[in-house]
Amino acid sequence: MSTTESTPDQVETEVVVDPNAVSLTINGKTVAARKGELIIAAADRTSDFIPRFCYHPRMKPVGMCRQCLVEVEGPRGPMMVVSCMTPVAEGQVVHTATEQVKKAQEGILELLLANHPLDCPVCDKGGECPLQDQAFSHGPGESRYVEEKRHYEKPIPISDLVFLDRERCILCDRCTRFASEVAGDPLISFTHRGNNTQVLTFPDEPFASYFSGNTVQICPVGALTAKPYRFKARPWDLEETQSTCTSCSVGCATVIQSSRDQVLRFQGHDNDEVNWGWLCDRGRFNFESINSENRFTTPLVRENASLVPTSWSKALEVAARTIRMAVSSKGANSVAILGGARLANEDARAWALLANNLGLTMHDAQLDDGLSTEVFHLPQATINDATSATTVILLSPDLKEELPVLYLRLRDAATKNRTRIIEFTTKASGLTRYAWKSVNYEPGAQVAAVAAALNDSEIANQMRKGNVVIVLGRANLAESSDFTAQAYNAIATAFPAVTVLPVLRRGNIRGAVAAGLASENNARSILTAASEGHIECLILLGADPLSDVPDLDLVRRALAGAQNVIAVDTFPTASTLRADVVLPAAAYAERGGTTTNLEGRILPLSQKITARGTSRPDWMIATELAEQLGADIGVESINDLTAIEVPAQALQVLSAAGISAPERNSYDLRLVVSRKMYDNAVSTVTSPSLAQLSIGAGIYLNPRDIERLGAPVGKDVKVSTSLKSVILTLHADESVLKGTAWVPFNQPGTDIRELLNANDLIVDVRVENLS
Amino acid sequence: MSRLTDANIAIAYEIIGRYPRPKSALIPILHLAQEQDGYVAQDAMKHIAELVGVTPAEVFGTASFYEMFKFEPVGKYLLNICGTMSCALMGAEELMHHAEKRLGIKAGSTTPDGLITLEHAECQAACTEAPCLQVNYRYRFKMTPGELDTLIDDLAAGKLTDEIPAHGVLATVRQRIPAERGVGAVAPEKVNESPQWLDGKPAL
Ligand code: SF4
Ligand code: SF4
Ligand code: FES
Ligand code: FES
């Protein structure tokens, strides 16, 4: 046995430096640990692996499986303990591989396998299965059990995405713990506890958690399988690379797995700063969109009424000619670029260089649905800053719907009593249950609500207790973003030390802005200019304004008014159908680079498969277009492009127009328009497993308003502003504030953007029965 | 079948008031639901979930541990015939056969008139009185087929209503704890203080 023990001197110095330091011995080797740490966690830093099924470093230990038994020396000799429930102690002597330990571990495995069907050849988990692996490494090799095994109906769906095979389940409590402890959706539970313990949902209530895919990943056997991956591949045929999810701006660490040049699965990867290994189901399962048939694989140019396939050289030539003619006839102001948040930093940088070279002044990476890019110049906070702050103030959309894993992180902080959340919201959100204070306001009254809260001595005292982080984003698309800016300013003026976690939601929005894809002129002014006929050439960089810009009328007029539209995109969308030239861009996983998450953290994006058809990365398209245009942007390869660091932080408050909302007529309801996790986003609708999960267009009112209006729940009603009206199905929803109406954005069915107008400060609607 | 009636909701709130955390009242309220419908109905479990602030899956997870909660309708009388060793030796099997023949049903099912559900039971801890059975958990000792016939006749004729209330009724006298004597809800932030766990992370 090696003698790496530290001398008493060293130990003493350590204790002085850190009162939480603990030194113990594992299999004769000295291990430095911290008070409260578990033996299994300390052992994980050594080369001695302790087998385990139920222990997961991101969840509370429960000691369910007993596979992690080790011996700890005590006054009465060695004692068998579960290493996932036993904390380290000073001078503790641990053995993980004695005869006794081996016997115990083999015994447990024999018991776990007593009822296990051993259908590894037809099990998705086979090849990456902790049960299989540990049966080989720590099992007895054979079983004394000859009895009939337990039988259950083979896999039953427990949600639209997850199947459960109860015969394979070893009752480790990981999925159920995840559901209640991490996701806060305890929709699965051990039932029929005893001889027939099994994981089940309530009979008619599926495991419809936004985070259900994580249970599939952490299940240590093949009991839980995900519909999008079932029987698609064997683990040993998969190749993988680490990357970052860009479905929203949280930037969760992922592993992209592919086989035969096809992406088959995304897995979560543990990143201490960001996602702790978790993914939301949208981010996890929208890999299907990459394999969608519905993609651009070749350049297209408009010939008369239709878009026809052509060569890259022809398409680039047409695009370059369009841009050149626009610049020469109407000046650089007549060429506009919208979008860029889908792009990698390098792509965005190449496009920004091209825009600069041509002297363009009309570009924006947002689509009039976020906040001013000034938010990036406020004093910034990271996710970890927020989860360790004394107080977090939410001036943001429902994080559970829009930035799901950030919701998990904040929920964790709030439930572990580290952080108090003060929420300002127009509608009960995913975090309302965990908020210390949840303040409801009617659209337009956000500033008043914030001012009142700041005058509340309990709230003000709480905010004085320590760090305050404001999560700042666009909560309501039917309300001027100036109200949010005013509300932020009120807090930042009263508490100048606050820091900000900006939550503009679109994937690489922060990177695109940092790269230079946002100009003085924002999307709204660009679209207005286009509608007035001032834009000769509108370039859409992976943007679909016809689906995403809140003011539908404005965007329709803009696309009609723009002389030419060049679309650089991966998927056909409402807007690309209107294009004169389509340049097919490589999809996620088909190109590399970096992405910047909402905190400004630059994270890797990896290429795993070859791009479909002749589609190319966006930076390459920009470079080739630059060449056609004779514009030297100095880019030969992706290595000439570097991600731009987040610019210096110079602002204390945001510029905000001094607007105030008009009174609401008591017959009207004030409109709240916000997003759900599953909507018409192109990566969702092109993923068959997710496309069906959208709730569909509708209007949701507080039950008391419904009673007052005598409106028919479940039936269509007429919803009108002073200008327009739409027909929507009416639903009752307790989480909607009285006097307001909630309408989800961009859902299948009626386009509710008919009700929105970019210049409206707030939108009041009237709900009437049809007939 | 159904959610709790208004009268039972009032009782449920009284029960909740006894405990520092609402979810501690889960089991007593499940009994209440079983008393109301004769079994624990799906809608009742959903209603209980709302009342004590958990999900229906959690209610079902807890409830399904207990053999005495039934999730399908059962007859007014639940007839449990013990079949474990002592009773088996003393003629439990004949007794069961007799019951099946007499009632015209198999063990595990309910008579068409909804009067009796017949079940096998494990040892009822009355081995010295074998063979024994229970009607809604009221014992009958050293039963013979003849005595079983009489029992069934009496049940059908309503002669035993005083002694044996319908299935689900725990006791004929309800325990009432007036609100001021309940523990009552404590401050919400106290309730949320979960037990201290070692979470495997370095202590802060
Ligand atoms: S389904 Fe998997 S994760 Fe859930 S308890 Fe069973 S073995 Fe564990
Ligand atoms: S939270 Fe956002 S970044 Fe994370 S997996 Fe979901 S969509 Fe992707
Ligand atoms: S890993 Fe320790 S008991 Fe399961
Ligand atoms: S064996 Fe029947 S009561 Fe014990």
Coordinates of C-alpha atoms and ligand atoms in Angstrom, one line a residue, chain A residues 52-55 63-68 82 84, ligand 3:
Chain A
R52 CA -23.9 3.0 -7.1
F53 CA -27.3 3.3 -8.6
C54 CA -29.4 5.7 -6.6
Y55 CA -26.7 8.3 -5.7
G63 CA -29.7 5.2 0.3
M64 CA -32.2 3.3 -1.8
C65 CA -30.1 0.7 -3.6
R66 CA -27.4 -0.2 -1.0
Q67 CA -25.0 -0.9 -3.8
C68 CA -22.4 1.6 -2.4
V82 CA -23.7 3.1 2.7
C84 CA -23.8 7.8 -0.2
Ligands
FES3 S1 -25.8 4.6 -4.2 FE1 -25.7 4.5 -2.0 S2 -27.5 3.4 -1.5 FE2 -27.7 3.6 -3.7

